[in-house]
Tab-separated table of C-alpha atoms in Angstrom:
chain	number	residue	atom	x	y	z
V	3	UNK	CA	-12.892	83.173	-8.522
V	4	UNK	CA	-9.857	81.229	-7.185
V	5	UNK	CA	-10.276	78.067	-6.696
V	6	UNK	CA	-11.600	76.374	-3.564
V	7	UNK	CA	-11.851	73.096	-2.173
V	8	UNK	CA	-14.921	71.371	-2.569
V	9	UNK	CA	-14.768	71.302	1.551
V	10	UNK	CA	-14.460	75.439	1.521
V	11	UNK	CA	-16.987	75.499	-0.920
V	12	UNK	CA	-19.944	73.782	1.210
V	13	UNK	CA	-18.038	75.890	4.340
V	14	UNK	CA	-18.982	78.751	2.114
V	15	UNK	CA	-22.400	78.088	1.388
V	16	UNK	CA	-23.416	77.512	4.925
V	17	UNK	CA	-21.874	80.697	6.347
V	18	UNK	CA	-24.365	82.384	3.735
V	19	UNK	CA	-27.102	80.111	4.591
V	20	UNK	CA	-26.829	81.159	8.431
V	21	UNK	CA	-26.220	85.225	7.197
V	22	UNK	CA	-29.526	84.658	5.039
V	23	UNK	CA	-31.667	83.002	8.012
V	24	UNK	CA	-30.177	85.947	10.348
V	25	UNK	CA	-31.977	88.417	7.478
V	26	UNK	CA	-34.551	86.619	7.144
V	27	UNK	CA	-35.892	85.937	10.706
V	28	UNK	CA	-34.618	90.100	11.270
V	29	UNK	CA	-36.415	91.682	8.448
V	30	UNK	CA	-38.893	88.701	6.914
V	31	UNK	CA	-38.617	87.218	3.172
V	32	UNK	CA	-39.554	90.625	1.608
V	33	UNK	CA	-37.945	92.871	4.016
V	34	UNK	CA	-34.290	91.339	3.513
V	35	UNK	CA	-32.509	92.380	-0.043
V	36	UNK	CA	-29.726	90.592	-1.097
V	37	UNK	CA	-27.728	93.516	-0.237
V	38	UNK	CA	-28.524	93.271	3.312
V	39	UNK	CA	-27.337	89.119	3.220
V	40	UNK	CA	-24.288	90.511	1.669
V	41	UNK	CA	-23.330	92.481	4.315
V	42	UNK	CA	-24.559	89.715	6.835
V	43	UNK	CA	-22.462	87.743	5.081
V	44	UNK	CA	-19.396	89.712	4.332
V	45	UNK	CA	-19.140	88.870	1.341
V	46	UNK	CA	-19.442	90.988	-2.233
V	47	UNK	CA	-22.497	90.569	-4.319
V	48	UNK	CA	-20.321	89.146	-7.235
V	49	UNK	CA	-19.488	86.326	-5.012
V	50	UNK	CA	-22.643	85.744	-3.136
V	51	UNK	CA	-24.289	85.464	-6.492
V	52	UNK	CA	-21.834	82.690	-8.100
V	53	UNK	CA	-23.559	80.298	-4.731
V	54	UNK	CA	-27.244	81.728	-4.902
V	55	UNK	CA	-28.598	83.581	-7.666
V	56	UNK	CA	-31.566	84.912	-5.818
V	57	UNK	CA	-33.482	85.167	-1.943
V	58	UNK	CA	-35.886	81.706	-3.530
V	59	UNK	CA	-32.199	80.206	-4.335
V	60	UNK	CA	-31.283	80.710	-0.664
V	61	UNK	CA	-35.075	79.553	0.695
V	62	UNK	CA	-34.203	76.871	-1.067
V	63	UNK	CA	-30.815	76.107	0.148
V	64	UNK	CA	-31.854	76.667	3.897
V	65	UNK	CA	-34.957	74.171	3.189
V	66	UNK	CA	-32.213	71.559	1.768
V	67	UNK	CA	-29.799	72.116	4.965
V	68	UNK	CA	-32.562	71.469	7.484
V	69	UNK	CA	-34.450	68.837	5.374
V	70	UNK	CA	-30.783	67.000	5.908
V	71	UNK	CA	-30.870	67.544	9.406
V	72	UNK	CA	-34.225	66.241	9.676
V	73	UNK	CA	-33.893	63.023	8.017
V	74	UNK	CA	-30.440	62.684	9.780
V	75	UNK	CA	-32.774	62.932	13.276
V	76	UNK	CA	-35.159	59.938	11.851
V	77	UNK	CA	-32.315	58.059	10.432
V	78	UNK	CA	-30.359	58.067	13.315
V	79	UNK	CA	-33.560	56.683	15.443
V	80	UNK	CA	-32.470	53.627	17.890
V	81	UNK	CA	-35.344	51.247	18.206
V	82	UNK	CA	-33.933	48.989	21.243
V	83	UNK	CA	-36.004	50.846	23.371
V	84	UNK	CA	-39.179	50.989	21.259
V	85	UNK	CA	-40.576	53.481	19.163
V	86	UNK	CA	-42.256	55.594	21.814
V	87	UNK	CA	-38.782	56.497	23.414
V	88	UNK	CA	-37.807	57.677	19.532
V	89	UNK	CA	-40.805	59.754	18.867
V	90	UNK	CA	-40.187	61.511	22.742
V	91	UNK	CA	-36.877	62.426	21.583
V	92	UNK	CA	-38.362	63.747	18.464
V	93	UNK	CA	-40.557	65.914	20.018
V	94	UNK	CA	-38.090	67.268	22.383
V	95	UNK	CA	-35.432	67.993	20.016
V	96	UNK	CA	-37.902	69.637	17.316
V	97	UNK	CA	-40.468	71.232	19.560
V	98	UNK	CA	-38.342	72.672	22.845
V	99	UNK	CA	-34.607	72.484	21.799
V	100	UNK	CA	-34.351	73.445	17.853
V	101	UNK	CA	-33.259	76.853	18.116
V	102	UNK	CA	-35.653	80.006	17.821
V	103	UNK	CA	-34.149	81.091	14.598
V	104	UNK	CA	-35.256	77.531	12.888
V	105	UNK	CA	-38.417	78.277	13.989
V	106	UNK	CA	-38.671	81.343	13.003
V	107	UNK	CA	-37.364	80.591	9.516
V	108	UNK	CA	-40.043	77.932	9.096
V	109	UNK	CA	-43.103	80.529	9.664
V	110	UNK	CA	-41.688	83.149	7.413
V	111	UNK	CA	-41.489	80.365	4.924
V	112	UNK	CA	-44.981	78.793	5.666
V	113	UNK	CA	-46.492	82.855	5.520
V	114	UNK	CA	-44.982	83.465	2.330
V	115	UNK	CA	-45.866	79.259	0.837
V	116	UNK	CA	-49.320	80.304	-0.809
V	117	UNK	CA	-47.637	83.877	-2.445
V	118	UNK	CA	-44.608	82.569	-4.033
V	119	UNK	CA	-45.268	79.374	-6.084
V	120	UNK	CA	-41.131	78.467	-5.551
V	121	UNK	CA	-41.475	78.649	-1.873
V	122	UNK	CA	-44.623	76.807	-1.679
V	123	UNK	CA	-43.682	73.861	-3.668
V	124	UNK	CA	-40.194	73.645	-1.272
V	125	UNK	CA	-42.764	73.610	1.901
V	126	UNK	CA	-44.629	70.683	0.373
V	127	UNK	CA	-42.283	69.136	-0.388
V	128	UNK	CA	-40.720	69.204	2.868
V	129	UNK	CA	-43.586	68.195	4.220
V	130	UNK	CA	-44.436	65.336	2.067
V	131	UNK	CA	-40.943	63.535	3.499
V	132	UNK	CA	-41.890	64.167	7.056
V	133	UNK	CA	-44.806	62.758	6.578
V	134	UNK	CA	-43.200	59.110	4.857
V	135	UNK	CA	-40.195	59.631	7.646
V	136	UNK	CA	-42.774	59.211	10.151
V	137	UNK	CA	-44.789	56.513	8.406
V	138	UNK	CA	-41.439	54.446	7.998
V	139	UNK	CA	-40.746	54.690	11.403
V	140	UNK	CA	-44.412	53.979	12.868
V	141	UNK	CA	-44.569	51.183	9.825
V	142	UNK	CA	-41.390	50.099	11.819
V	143	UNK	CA	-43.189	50.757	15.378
V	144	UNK	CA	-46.153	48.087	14.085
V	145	UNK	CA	-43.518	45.793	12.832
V	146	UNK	CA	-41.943	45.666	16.897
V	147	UNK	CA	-45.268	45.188	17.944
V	148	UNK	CA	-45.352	48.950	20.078
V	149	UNK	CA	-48.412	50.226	18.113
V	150	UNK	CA	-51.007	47.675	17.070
V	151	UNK	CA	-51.799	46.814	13.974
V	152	UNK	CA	-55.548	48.228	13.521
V	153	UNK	CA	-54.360	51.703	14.293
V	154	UNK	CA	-55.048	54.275	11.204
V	155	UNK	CA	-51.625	55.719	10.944
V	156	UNK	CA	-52.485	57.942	8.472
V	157	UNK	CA	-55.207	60.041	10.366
V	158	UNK	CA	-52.473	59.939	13.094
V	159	UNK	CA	-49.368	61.414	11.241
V	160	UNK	CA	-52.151	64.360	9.891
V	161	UNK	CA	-53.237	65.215	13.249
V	162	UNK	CA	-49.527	64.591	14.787
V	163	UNK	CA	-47.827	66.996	11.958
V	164	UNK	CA	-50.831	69.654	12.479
V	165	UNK	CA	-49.778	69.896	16.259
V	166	UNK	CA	-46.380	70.504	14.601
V	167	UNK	CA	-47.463	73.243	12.688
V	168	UNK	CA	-48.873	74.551	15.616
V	169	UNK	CA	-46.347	74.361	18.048
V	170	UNK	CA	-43.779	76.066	15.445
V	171	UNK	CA	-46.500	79.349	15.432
V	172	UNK	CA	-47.107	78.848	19.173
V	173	UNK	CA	-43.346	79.155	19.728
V	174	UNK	CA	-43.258	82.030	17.169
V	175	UNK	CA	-46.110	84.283	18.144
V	176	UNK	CA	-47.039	83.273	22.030
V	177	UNK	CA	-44.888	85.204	24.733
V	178	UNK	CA	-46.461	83.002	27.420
V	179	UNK	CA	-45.862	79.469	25.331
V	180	UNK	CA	-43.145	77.427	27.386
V	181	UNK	CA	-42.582	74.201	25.014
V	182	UNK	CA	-41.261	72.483	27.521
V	183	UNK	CA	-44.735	72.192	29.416
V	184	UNK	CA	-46.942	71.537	26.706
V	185	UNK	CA	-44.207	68.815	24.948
V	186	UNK	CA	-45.313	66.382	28.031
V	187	UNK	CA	-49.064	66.633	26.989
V	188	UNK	CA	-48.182	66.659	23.045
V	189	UNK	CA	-46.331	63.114	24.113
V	190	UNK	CA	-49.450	62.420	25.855
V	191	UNK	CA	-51.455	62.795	23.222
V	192	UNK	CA	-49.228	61.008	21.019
V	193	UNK	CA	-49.300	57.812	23.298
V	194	UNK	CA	-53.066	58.270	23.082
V	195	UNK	CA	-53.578	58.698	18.986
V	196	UNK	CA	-50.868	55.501	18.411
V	197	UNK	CA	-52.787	53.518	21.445
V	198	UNK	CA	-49.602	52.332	23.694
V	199	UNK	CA	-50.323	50.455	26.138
V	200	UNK	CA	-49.054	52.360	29.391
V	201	UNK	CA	-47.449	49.529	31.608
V	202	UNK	CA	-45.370	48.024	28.533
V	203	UNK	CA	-42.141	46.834	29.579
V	204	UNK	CA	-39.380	48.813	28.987
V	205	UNK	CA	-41.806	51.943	28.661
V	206	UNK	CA	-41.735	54.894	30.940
V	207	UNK	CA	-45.349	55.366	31.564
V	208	UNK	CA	-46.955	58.654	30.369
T	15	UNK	CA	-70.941	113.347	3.389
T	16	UNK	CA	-74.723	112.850	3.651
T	17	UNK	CA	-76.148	112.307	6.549
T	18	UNK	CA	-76.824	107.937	6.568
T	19	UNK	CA	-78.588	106.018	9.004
T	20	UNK	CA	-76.243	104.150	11.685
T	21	UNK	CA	-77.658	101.134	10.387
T	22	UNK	CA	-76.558	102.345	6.336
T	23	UNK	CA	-73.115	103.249	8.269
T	24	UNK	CA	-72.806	99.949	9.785
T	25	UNK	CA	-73.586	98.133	6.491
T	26	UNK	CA	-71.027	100.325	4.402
T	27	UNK	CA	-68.329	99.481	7.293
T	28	UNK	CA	-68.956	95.896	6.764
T	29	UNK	CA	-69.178	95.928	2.880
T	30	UNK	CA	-65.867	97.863	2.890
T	31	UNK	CA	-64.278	94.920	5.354
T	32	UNK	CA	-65.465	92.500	3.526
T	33	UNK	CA	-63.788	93.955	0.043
T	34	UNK	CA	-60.413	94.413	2.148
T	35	UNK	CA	-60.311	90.562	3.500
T	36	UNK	CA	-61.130	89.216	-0.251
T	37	UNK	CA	-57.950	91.750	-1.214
T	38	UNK	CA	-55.800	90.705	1.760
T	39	UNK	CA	-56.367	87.242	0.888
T	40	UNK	CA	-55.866	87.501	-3.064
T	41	UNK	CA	-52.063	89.502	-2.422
T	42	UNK	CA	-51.173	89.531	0.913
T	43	UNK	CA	-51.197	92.571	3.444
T	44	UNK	CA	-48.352	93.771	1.614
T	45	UNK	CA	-49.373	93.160	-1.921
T	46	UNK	CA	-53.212	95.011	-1.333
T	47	UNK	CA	-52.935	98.912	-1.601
T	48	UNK	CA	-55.660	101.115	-0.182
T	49	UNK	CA	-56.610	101.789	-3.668
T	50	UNK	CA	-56.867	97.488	-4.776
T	51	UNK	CA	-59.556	98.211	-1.611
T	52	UNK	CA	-60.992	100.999	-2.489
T	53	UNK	CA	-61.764	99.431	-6.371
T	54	UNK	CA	-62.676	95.902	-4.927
T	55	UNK	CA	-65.505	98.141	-2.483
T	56	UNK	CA	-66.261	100.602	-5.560
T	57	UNK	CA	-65.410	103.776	-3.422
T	58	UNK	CA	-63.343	106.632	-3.524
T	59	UNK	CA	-60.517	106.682	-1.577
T	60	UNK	CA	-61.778	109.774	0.061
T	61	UNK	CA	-64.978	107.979	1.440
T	62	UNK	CA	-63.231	104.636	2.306
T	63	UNK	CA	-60.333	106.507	4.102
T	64	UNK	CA	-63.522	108.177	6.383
T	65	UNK	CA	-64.113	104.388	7.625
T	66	UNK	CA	-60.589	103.421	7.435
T	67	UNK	CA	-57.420	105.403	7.692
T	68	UNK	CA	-55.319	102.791	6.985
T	69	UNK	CA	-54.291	99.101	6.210
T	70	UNK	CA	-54.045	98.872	10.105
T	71	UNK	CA	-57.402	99.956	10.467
T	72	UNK	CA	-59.101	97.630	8.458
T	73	UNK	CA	-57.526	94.070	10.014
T	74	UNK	CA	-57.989	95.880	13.172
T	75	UNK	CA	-61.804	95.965	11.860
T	76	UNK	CA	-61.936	92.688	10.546
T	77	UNK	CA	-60.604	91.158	13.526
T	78	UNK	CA	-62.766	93.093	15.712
T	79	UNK	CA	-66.000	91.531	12.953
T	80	UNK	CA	-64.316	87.961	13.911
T	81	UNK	CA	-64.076	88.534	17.706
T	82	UNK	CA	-68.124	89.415	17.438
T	83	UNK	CA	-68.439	86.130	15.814
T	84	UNK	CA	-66.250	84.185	18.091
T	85	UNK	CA	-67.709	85.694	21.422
T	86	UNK	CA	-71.665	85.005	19.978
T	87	UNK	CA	-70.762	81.232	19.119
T	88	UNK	CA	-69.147	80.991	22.545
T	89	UNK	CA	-72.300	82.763	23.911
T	90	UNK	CA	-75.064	80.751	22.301
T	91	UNK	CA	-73.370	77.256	23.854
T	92	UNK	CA	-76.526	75.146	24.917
T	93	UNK	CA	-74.938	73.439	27.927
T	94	UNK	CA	-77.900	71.150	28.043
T	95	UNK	CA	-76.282	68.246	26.454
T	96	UNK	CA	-72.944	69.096	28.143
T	97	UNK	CA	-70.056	70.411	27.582
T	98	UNK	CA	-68.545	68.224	25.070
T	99	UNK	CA	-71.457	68.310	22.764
T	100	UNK	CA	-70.786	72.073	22.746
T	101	UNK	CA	-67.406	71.570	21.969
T	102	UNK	CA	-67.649	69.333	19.251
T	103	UNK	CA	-69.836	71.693	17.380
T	104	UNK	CA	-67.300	74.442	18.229
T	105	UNK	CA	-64.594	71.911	16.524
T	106	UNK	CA	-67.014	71.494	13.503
T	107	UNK	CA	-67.946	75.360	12.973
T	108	UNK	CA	-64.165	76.777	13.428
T	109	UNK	CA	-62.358	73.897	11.952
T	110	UNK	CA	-64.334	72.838	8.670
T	111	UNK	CA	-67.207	74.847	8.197
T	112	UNK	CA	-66.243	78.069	8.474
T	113	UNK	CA	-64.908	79.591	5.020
T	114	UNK	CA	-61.720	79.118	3.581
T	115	UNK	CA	-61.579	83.159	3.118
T	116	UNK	CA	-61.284	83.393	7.013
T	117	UNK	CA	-58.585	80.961	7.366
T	118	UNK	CA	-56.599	82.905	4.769
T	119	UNK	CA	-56.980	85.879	6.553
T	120	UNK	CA	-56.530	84.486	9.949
T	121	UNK	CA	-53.100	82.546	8.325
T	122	UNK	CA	-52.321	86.427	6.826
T	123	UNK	CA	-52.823	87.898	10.618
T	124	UNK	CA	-50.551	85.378	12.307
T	125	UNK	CA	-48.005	85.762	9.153
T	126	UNK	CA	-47.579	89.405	9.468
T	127	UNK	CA	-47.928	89.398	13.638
T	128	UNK	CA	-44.228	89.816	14.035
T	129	UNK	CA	-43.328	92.046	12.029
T	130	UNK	CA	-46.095	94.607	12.547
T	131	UNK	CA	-46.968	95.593	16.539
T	132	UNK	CA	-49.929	96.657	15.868
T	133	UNK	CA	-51.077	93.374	14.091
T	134	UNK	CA	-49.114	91.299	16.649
T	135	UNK	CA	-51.068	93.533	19.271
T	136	UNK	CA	-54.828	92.680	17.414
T	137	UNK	CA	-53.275	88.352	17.269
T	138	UNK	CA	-52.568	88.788	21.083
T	139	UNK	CA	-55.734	90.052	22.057
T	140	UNK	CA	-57.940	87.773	20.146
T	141	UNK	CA	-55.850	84.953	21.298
T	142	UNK	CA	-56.196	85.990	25.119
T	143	UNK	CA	-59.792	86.601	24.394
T	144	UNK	CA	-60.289	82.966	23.112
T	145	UNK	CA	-58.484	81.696	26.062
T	146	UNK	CA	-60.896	82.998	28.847
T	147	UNK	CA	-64.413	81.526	26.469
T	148	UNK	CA	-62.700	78.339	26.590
T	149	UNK	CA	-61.673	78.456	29.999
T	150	UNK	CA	-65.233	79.527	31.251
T	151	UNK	CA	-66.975	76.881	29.146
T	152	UNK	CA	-64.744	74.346	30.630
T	153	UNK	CA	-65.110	75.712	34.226
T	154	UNK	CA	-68.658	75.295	33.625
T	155	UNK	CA	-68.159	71.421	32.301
T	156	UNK	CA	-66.515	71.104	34.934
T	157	UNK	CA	-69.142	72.371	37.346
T	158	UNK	CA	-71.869	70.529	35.921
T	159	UNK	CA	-69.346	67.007	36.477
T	160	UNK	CA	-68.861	66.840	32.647
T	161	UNK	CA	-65.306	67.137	33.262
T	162	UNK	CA	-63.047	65.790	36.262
T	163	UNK	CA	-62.471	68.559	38.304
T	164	UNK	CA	-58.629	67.567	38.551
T	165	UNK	CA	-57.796	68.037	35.164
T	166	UNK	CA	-55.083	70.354	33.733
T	167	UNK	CA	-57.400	73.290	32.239
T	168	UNK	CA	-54.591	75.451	31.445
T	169	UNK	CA	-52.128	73.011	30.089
T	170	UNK	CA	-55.395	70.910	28.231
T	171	UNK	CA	-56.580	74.906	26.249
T	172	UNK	CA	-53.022	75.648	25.593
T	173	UNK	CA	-52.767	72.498	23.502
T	174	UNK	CA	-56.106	72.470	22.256
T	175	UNK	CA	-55.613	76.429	20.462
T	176	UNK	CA	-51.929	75.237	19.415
T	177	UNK	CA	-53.748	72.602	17.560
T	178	UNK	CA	-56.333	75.099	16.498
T	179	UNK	CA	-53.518	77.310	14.737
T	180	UNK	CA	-52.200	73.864	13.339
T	181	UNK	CA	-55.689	73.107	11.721
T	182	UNK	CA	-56.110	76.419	10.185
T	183	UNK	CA	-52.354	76.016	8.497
T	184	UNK	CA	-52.625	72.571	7.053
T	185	UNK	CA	-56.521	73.984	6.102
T	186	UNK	CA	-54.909	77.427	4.381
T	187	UNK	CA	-51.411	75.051	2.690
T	188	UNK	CA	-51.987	71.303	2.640
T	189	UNK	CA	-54.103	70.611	-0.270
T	190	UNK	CA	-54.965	67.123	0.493
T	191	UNK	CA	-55.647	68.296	3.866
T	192	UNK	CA	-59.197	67.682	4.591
T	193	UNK	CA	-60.668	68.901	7.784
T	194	UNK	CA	-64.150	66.598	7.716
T	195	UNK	CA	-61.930	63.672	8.262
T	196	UNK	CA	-59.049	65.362	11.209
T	197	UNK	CA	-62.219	66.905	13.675
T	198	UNK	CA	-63.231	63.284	15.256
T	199	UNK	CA	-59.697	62.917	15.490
T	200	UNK	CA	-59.153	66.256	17.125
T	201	UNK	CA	-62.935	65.648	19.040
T	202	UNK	CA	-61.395	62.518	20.444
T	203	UNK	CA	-58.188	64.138	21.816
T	204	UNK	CA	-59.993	66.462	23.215
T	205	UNK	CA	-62.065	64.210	25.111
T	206	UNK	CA	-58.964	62.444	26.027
T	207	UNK	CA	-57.419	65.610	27.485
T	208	UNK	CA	-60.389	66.390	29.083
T	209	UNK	CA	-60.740	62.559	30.471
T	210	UNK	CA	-64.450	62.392	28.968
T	211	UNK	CA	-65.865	59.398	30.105
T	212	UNK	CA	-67.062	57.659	27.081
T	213	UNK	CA	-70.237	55.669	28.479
T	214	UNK	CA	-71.669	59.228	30.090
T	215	UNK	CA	-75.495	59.064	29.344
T	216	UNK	CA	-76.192	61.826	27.076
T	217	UNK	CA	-73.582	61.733	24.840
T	218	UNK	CA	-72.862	60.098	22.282
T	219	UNK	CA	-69.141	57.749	21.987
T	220	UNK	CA	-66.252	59.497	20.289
């Protein structure tokens, strides 16, 4: 292979990360071969293979890319205007405005999670990292005094990441599902579970 | 054939479902053949495929089994106590009683919905179905004054089934997920969605 820079490598890898998603959202994790994400890709199987040795590999390296983005979304969080106004944005960006194809992505993964032992350990541990990016930032919402103290964050990030799950499938399977409406009562219910107190300063009220 | 009762045919039907959901659940929709079926039910193929003429056939038959189910524990609500006291046991039955075999199956359905019409067709129907118990259960809460008759029905049942999907994922891939300790939480946002008033004689405090 000639050599690259390090900067055309990664270039590389996420041109065949986006041709892989493209086969995978088209044709599901079974239905795509690594033929078909070579053609996606334009690239020849020789070469394709030196980056990803097999459709796990590439799971894999999609889960990594958007695990990235994720934790860039939390680490980027601005508390100035309190923790609700960070969590809002959350849910906006991940439940309405994350394109279809990430969606899409994430239920193929989470339908083939209990089948293929590779793919199920990646969701988990996805999931397990949401779940302490969220506690970090409520821990952080307790800290500014926005949630109180007594509240039992735990039971709240479960019920808060199984809305998640369902909102994903809602936006996967539902024709009629417009996120946009139902991100409003999600925030609602959000406000309600972490107990803000509605006419806070500085809070738009719910 | 011999000639068998309706009632023997009804049995063998349900026998032969019940065989196809363990093998749908063990290796996927894909995974099962009609003969893994066929050995799991200990028939011939030539029998089974009498009953069931395909893969198709039999989710179509095991969601048609469910709907039954749904429909009679919709139909048996005792509104006597109100309509929240219905609900909750609802929330109990579907969320953490009912067997971890259906939530497989149900995760199975919803993982195979886009890729197959007609089991994105069955997913559609069940889901519309669902819709219209809930929304005449909570018309009738609302006509007895359990619930404000200026609440969002739509926008509260849309969020209460994408929750429902949620549950039934975290029950079918979280294994530290445990649904006994997430239904008061989910009994309490629904309460708050429906703006339950929480001193209403009758019922007990969420």
């Amino acid at each position: 292979m000639p050599r690259i820079s390090a900067q055309q490598q990664s270039d590389r890898r996420n041109e065949i990360l986006a041709a892989a998603q493209r086969c995978f959202v088209r044709s599901g994790f079974h239905g795509a071969s690594m033929q078909d994400i070579c053609a996606e890709a334009g690239m020849s199987p020789g070469n394709l293979y030196r980056y990803f040795p097999s459709k796990e590999a590439l799971i894999a390296g999609i889960a990594e890319r958007d695990r990235a983005e994720v934790a860039h979304s939390f680490a980027e969080a601005d508390l100035s205007q309190g923790v609700f106004k960070v969590l809002e944005g959350l849910a906006h960006y991940h439940f309405a405005q994350r394109p279809i194809e990430d969606v899409l992505l994430c239920t193929e993964v989470m339908g083939q999670a209990r089948r293929h032992p590779d793919i199920g350990e990646i969701s988990r541990s996805f999931d397990v990292d949401v779940r302490r990016w969220l506690r970090d930032l409520l821990d952080a919402g307790v800290a500014r005094g926005d949630i109180p103290g007594d509240v039992d964050l735990d039971g709240a990030i479960t019920m808060l990441m199984t809305i998640a799950d369902g909102m994903w499938w809602r936006r996967a399977l539902d024709p009629d599902f417009d996120p946009e409406k139902i991100v409003p009562i999600f925030i609602d219910i959000m406000r309600h579970l972490l107990r803000s107190r509605p006419k806070q300063a500085g809070e738009s009220s719910s």
